[in-house]
Short mmCIF file of C-alpha atoms and ligand atoms in Angstrom, two decimals:
data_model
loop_
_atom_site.label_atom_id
_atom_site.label_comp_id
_atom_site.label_asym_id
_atom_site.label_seq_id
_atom_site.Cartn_x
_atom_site.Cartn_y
_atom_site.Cartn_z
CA UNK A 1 100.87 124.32 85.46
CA UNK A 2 101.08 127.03 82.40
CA UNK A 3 101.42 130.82 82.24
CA UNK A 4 101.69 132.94 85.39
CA UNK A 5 98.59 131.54 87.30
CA UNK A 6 98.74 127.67 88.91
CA UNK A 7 96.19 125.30 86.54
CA UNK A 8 95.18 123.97 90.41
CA UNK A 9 95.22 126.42 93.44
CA UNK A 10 93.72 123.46 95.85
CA UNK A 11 93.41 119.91 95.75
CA UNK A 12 89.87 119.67 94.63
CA UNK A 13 91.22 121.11 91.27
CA UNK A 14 94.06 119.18 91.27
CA UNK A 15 91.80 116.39 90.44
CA UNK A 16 90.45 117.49 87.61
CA UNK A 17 93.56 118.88 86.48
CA UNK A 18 94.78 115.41 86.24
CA UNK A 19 91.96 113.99 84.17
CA UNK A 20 93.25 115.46 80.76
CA UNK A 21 96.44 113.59 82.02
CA UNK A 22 96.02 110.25 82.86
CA UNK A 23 94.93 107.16 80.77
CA UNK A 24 91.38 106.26 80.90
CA UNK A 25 92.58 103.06 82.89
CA UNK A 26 94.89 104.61 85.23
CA UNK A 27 92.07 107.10 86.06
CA UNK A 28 89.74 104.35 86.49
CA UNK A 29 92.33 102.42 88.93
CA UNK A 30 93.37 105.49 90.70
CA UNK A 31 89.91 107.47 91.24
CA UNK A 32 87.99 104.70 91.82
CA UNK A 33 86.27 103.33 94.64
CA UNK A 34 84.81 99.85 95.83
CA UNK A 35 80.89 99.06 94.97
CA UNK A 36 78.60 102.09 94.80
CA UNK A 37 81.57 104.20 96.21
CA UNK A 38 78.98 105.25 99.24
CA UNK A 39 82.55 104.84 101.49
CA UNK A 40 84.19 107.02 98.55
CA UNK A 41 82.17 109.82 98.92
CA UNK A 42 81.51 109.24 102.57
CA UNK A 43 85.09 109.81 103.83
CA UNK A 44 85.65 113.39 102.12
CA UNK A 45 82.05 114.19 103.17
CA UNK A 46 82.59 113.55 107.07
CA UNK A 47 85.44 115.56 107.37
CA UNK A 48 83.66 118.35 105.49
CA UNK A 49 80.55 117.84 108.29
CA UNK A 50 82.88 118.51 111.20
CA UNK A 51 82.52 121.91 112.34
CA UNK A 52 85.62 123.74 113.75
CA UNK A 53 85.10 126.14 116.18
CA UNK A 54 87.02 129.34 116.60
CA UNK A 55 88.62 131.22 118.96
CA UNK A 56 89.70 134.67 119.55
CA UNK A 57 92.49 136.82 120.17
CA UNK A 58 94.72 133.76 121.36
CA UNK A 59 98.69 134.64 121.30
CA UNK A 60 99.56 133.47 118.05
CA UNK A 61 103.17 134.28 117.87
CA UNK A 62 106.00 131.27 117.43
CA UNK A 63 102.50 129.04 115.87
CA UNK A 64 104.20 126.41 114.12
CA UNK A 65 103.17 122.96 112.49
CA UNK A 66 105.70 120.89 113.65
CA UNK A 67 104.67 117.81 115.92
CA UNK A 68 105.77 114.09 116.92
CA UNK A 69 104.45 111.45 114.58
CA UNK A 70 105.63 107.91 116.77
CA UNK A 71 109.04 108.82 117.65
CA UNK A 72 109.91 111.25 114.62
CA UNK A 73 109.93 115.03 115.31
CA UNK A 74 108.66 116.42 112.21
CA UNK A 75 107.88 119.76 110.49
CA UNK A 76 104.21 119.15 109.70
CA UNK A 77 101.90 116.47 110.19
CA UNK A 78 101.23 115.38 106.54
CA UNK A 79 102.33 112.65 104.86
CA UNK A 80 102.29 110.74 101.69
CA UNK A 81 99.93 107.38 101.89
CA UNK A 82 101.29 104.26 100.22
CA UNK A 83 99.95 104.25 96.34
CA UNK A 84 100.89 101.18 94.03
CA UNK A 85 101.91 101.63 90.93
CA UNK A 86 103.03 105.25 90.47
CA UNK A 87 104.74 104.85 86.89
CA UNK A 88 101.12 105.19 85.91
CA UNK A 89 100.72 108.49 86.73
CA UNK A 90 104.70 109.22 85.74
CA UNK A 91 107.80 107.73 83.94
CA UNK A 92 109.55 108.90 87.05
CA UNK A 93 106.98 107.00 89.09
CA UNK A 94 107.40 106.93 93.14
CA UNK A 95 111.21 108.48 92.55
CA UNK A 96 109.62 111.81 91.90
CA UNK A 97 107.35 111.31 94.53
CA UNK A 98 109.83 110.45 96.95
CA UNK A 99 111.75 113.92 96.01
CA UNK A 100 108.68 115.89 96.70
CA UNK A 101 108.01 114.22 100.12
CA UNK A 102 111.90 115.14 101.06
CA UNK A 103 111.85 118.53 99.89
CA UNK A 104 108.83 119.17 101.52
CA UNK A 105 109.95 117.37 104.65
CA UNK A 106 106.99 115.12 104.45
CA UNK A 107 107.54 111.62 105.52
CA UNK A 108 106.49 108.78 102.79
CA UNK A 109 105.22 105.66 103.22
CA UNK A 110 106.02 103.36 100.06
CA UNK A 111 103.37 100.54 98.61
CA UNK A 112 104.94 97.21 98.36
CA UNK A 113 103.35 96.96 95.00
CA UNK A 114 105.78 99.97 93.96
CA UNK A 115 106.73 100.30 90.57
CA UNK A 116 110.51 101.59 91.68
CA UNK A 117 112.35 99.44 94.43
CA UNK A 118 112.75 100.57 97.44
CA UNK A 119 116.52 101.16 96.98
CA UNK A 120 116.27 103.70 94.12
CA UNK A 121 113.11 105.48 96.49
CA UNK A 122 115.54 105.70 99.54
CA UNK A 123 118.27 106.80 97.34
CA UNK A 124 116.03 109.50 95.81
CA UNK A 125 114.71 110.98 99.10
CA UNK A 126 118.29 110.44 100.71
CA UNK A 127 119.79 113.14 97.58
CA UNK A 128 116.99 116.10 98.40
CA UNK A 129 118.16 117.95 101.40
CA UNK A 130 115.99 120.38 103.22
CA UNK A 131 117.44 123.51 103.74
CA UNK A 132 116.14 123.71 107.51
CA UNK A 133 117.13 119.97 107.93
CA UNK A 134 113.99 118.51 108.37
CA UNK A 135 113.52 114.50 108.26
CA UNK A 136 111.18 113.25 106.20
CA UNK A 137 111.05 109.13 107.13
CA UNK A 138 110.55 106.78 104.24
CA UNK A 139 108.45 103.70 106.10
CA UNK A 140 107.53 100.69 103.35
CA UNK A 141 103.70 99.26 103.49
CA UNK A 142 103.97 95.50 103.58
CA UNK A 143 101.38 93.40 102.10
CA UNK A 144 101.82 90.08 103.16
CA UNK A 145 102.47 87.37 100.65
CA UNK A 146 101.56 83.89 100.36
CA UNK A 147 104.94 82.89 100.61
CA UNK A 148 107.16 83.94 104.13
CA UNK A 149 110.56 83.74 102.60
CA UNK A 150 109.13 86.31 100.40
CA UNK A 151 107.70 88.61 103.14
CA UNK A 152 111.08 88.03 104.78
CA UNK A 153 112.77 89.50 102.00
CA UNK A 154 110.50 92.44 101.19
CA UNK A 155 111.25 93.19 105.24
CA UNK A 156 115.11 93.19 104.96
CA UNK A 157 115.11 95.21 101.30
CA UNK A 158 113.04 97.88 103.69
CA UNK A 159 115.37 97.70 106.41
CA UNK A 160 118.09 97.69 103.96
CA UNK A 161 117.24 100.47 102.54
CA UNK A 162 117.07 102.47 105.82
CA UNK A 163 112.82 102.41 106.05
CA UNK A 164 112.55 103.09 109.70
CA UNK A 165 108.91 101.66 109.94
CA UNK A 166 106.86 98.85 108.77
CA UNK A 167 103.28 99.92 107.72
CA UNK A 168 101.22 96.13 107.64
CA UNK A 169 98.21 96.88 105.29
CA UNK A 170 95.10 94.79 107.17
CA UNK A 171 91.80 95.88 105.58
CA UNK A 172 92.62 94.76 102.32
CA UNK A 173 92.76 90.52 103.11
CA UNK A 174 90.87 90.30 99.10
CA UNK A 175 90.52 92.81 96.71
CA UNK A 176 87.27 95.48 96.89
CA UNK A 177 84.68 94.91 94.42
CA UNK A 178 85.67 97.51 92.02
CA UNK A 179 83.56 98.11 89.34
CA UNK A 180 85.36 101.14 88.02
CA UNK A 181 88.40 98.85 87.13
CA UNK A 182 86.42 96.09 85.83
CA UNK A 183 84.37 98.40 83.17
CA UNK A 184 87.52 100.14 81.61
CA UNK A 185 89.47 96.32 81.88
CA UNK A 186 92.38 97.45 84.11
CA UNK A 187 95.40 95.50 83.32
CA UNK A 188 99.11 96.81 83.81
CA UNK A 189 100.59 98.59 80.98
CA UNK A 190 103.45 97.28 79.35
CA UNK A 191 106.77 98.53 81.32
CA UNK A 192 105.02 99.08 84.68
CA UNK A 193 104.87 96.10 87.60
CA UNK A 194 105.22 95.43 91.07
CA UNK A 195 109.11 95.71 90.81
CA UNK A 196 109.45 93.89 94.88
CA UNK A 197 106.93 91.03 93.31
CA UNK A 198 108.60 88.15 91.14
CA UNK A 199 105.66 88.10 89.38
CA UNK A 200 105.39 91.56 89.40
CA UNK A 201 101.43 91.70 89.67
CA UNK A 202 99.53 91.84 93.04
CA UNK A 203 96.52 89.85 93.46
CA UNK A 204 95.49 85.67 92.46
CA UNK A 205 92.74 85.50 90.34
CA UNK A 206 90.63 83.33 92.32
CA UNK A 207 89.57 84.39 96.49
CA UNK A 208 90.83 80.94 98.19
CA UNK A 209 95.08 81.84 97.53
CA UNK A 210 94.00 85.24 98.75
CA UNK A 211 92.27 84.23 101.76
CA UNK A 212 94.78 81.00 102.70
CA UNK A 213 97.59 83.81 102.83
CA UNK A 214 95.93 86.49 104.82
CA UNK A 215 97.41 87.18 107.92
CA UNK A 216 95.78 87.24 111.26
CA UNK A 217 96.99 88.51 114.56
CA UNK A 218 98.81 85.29 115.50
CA UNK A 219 101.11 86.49 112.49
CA UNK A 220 101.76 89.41 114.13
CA UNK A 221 104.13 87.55 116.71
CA UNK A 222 105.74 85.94 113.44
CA UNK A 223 106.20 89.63 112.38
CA UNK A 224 107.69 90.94 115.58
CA UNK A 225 110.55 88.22 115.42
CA UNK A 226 111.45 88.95 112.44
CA UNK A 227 112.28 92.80 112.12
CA UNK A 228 113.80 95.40 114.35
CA UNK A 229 111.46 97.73 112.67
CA UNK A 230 108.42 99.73 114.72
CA UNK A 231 105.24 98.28 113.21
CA UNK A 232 102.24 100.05 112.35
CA UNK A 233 98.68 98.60 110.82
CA UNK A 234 97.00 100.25 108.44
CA UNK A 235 93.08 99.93 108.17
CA UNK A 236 92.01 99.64 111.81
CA UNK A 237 88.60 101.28 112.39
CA UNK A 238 86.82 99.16 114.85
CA UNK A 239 87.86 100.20 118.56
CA UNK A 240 87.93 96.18 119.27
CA UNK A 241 90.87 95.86 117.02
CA UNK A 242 92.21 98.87 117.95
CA UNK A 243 92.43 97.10 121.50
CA UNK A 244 93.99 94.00 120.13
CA UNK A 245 96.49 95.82 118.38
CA UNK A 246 97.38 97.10 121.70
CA UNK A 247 97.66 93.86 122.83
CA UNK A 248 100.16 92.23 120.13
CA UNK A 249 102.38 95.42 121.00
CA UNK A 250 102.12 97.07 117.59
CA UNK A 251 103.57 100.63 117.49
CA UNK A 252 101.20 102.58 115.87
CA UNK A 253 97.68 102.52 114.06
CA UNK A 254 96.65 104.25 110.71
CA UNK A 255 92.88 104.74 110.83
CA UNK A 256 91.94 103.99 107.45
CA UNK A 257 89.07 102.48 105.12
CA UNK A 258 92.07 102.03 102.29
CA UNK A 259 90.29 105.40 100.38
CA UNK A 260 86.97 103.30 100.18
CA UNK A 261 88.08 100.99 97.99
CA UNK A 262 87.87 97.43 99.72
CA UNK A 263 84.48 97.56 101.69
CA UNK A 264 81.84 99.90 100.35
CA UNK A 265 79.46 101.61 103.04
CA UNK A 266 81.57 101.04 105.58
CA UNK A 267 82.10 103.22 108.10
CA UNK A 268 84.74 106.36 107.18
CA UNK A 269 87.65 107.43 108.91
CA UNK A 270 86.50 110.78 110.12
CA UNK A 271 83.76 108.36 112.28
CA UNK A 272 85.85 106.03 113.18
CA UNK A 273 88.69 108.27 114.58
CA UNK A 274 87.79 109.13 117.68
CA UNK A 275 86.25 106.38 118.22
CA UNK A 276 89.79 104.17 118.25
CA UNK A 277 91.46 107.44 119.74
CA UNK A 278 89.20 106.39 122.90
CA UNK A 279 89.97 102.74 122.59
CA UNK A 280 93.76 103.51 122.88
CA UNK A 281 93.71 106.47 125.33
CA UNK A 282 97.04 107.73 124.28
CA UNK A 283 99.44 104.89 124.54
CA UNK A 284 99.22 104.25 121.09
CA UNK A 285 99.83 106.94 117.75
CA UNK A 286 97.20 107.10 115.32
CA UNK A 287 97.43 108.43 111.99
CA UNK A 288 94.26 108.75 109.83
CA UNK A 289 94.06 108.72 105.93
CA UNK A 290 90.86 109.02 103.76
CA UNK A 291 89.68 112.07 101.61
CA UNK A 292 91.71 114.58 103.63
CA UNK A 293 91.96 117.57 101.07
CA UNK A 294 92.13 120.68 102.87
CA UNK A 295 94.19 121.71 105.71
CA UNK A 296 91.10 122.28 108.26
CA UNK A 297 89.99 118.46 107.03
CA UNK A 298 94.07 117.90 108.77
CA UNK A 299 93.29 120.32 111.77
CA UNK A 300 90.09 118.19 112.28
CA UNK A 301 92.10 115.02 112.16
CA UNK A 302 94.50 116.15 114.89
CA UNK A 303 91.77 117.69 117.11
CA UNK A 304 90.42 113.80 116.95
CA UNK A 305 92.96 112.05 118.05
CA UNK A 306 95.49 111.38 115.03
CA UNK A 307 99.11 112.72 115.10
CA UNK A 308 98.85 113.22 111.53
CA UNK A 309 97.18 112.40 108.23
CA UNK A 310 98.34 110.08 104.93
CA UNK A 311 97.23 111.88 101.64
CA UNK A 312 96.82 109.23 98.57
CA UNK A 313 94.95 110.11 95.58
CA UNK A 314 96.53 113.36 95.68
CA UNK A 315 99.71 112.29 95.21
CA UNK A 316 98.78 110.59 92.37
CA UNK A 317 97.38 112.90 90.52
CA UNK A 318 99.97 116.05 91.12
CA UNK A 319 102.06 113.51 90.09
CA UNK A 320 100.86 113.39 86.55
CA UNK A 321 100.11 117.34 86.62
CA UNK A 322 103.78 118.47 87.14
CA UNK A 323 105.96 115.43 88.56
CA UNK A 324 108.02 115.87 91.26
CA UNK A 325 107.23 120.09 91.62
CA UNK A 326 103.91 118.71 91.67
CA UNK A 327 103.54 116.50 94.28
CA UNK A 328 105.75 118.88 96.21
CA UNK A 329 103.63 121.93 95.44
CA UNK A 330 100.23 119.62 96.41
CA UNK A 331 102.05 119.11 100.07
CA UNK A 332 102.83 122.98 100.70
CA UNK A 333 99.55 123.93 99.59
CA UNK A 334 98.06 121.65 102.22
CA UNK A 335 100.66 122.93 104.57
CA UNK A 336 99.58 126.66 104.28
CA UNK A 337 96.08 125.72 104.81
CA UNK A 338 96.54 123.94 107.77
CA UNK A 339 99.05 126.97 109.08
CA UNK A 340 96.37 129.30 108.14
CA UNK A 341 92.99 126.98 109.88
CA UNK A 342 95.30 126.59 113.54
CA UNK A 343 95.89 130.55 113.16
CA UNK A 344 91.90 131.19 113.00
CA UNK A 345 91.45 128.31 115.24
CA UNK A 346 93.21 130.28 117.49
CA UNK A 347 96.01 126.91 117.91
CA UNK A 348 99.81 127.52 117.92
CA UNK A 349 100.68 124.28 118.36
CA UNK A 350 98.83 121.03 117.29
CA UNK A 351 100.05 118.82 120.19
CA UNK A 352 97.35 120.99 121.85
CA UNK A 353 94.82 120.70 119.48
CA UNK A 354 91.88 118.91 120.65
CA UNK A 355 87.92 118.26 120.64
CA UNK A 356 88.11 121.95 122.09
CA UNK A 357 88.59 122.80 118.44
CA UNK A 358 85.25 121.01 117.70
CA UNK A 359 81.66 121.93 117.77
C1 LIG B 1 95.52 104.06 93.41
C2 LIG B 1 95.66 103.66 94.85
C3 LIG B 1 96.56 102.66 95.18
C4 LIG B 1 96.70 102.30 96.52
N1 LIG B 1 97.64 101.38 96.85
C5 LIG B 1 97.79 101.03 98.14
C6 LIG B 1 98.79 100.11 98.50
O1 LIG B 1 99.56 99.61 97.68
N2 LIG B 1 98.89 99.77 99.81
C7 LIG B 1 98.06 100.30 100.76
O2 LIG B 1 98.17 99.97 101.95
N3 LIG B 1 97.12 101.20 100.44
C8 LIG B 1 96.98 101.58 99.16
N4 LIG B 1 96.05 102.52 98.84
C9 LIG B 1 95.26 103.18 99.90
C10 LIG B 1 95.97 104.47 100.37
O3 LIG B 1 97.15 104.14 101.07
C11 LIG B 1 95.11 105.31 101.30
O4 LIG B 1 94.62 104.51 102.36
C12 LIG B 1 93.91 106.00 100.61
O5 LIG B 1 94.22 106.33 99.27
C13 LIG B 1 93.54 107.26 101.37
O6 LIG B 1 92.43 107.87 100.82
P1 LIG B 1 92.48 109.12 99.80
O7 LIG B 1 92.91 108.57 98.48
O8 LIG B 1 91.06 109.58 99.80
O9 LIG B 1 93.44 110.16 100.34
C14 LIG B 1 95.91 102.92 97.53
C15 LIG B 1 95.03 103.93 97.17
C16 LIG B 1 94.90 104.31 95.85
C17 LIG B 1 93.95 105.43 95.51
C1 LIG B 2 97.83 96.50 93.93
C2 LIG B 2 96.74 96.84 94.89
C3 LIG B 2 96.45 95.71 95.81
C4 LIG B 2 97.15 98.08 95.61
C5 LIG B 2 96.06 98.66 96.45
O1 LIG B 2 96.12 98.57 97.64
C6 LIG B 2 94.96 99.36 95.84
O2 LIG B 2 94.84 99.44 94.61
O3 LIG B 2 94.11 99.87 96.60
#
């Protein structure tokens, strides 16, 4: 941001503010998409599609964003998705980020391929209070690792820390075919790693390690013994799973294609949403993530199913446009947009919103 007017006054430009600011290979790694980046384009597109539909004259007096996401009464329903590697977008990294999320009562979820622990992140969220005294939950993603001593330990570090949810990542069981970080040669820079990793990078080099240590819903019941923590899993689209998940007594589902960057043309959240909202009928909470950039795109998600929304690219890059102020300036923009689509939308409250809202 310079002068009196904002370099970015949505997230669309926040994008391109970031350009001028990132590395040509931390744009390539964060922007980028898997194959043809059909699902890329797809996932902002289908939100955009949706049409809301209005009503009129509605009592709008006490509206208010605040809703349940699982058991957490929150002030709005939009949240921070987990994004590795944060330092590359800021020295300060996911401690900024985590400052922004509690000042703007957001709740975060935090990669396991962080590039600050998950102490220093709690810590960080635990010293921004929010004048009204909102929460803003810090949950940590877990990728599972080839080794179960080490998932064990990444589990009791979150717990540790005080993360009051486990978000297991699912969709991603190999890395995407990413063509955007093979052409500028990604590679970690000097000073910036996986801190929770002993290696301190993510992913073997060859498929079989990968594919030997992917989990599979028998793990689940490993999982279940071995925290106290709710568990949610990220990148459920198919209703099927959706019903499984059910089944193995998970806590919560995050609709998500990982930002189209593991399986290109598949299908994209805004299609799959209320398609797994069926599938569960209620008895389990969704949350949705995938090109979500304006606050009706969040209304939309809501009025399909999803007690909130996970925002990850743009994180990112208002994180390398103005650090912490950034990010939290990215949130509250997306927060008055949503406050000002329920007004027209003629919705006060979004635990009523509902394919009503829809045309
Ligand atoms: C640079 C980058 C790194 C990501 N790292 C992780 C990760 O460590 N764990 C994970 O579960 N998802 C990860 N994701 C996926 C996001 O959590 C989220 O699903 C996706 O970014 C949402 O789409 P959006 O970027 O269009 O908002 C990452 C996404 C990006 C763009
Ligand atoms: C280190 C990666 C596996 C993190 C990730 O999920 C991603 O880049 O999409």
């Amino acid at each position: 941001m310079s002068g009196d007017s904002p370099a970015w006054v949505n997230l669309h430009e926040l994008a391109d503010a970031a350009g001028p600011k990132l590395s040509a290979q931390a744009a390539a790694y964060f922007n980028g998409g898997a194959g043809d980046e059909h699902t890329l384009a797809a996932n902002p597109a289908d939100w955009q599609r949706l049409h809301l539909w209005p009503r009129t004259l509605a009592p709008l007096d006490g509206s208010h964003t605040r809703t349940m996401i699982g058991p957490n009464a929150v002030a709005h329903p939009i949240w921070l998705a987990p994004v590795a590697y944060q330092q590359l977008a800021h020295p300060e990294g996911e401690v900024a980020t985590a400052m922004a999320a509690a000042a703007q009562s957001a709740g975060m979820v935090l990669s396991s391929q962080s590039s600050v622990a998950v102490e220093d992140v709690a810590n960080a969220m635990r010293t921004v209070a929010d004048p009204a005294g909102d929460v803003a939950p810090l949950w940590f993603q877990l990728y599972w690792q080839p080794d179960r001593a080490l998932t064990l330990n990444l589990i009791q570090r979150a717990e540790a820390a005080g993360c009051s949810a486990l978000v297991l990542t699912v969709d991603a069981p190999v890395h995407g075919v990413r063509d955007c970080e093979r052409r500028a040669g990604f590679s970690l820079p000097a000073g910036v790693r996986a801190v929770h990793l002993p290696h301190g990078v993510a992913q073997a080099s060859t498929l079989a390690p990968l594919l030997q240590a992917a989990p599979t819903w028998h793990d689940l019941n490993w999982l279940r013994e071995h925290t106290r923590l709710p568990i949610w899993l990220k990148g459920v689209l198919h209703p099927a799973d959706a019903a499984l998940a059910r089944t193995a007594g998970m806590d919560g589902l995050i609709v998500s294609n990982h930002g189209g960057r593991t399986l290109d043309t598949c299908v994209s959240t805004a299609w799959a949403l209320p398609r797994v909202a069926d599938a569960v009928q209620g008895e389990l909470p969704l949350l949705v993530d995938g090109g979500i950039r304006r606050g009706t795109d969040v209304l939309k998600a809501v009025a399909l199913g999803a007690q909130g929304v996970l925002i990850g690219r743009p994180q990112v890059h208002a994180l390398a446009c103005g650090g912490a102020l950034g990010v939290a300036r990215m949130i509250r923009l997306l927060r008055d947009e949503l406050a000002v689509a329920m007004a027209l939308c003629g919705c006060s409250d979004l635990r009523h919103a509902n394919r009503d809202l829809l045309a």
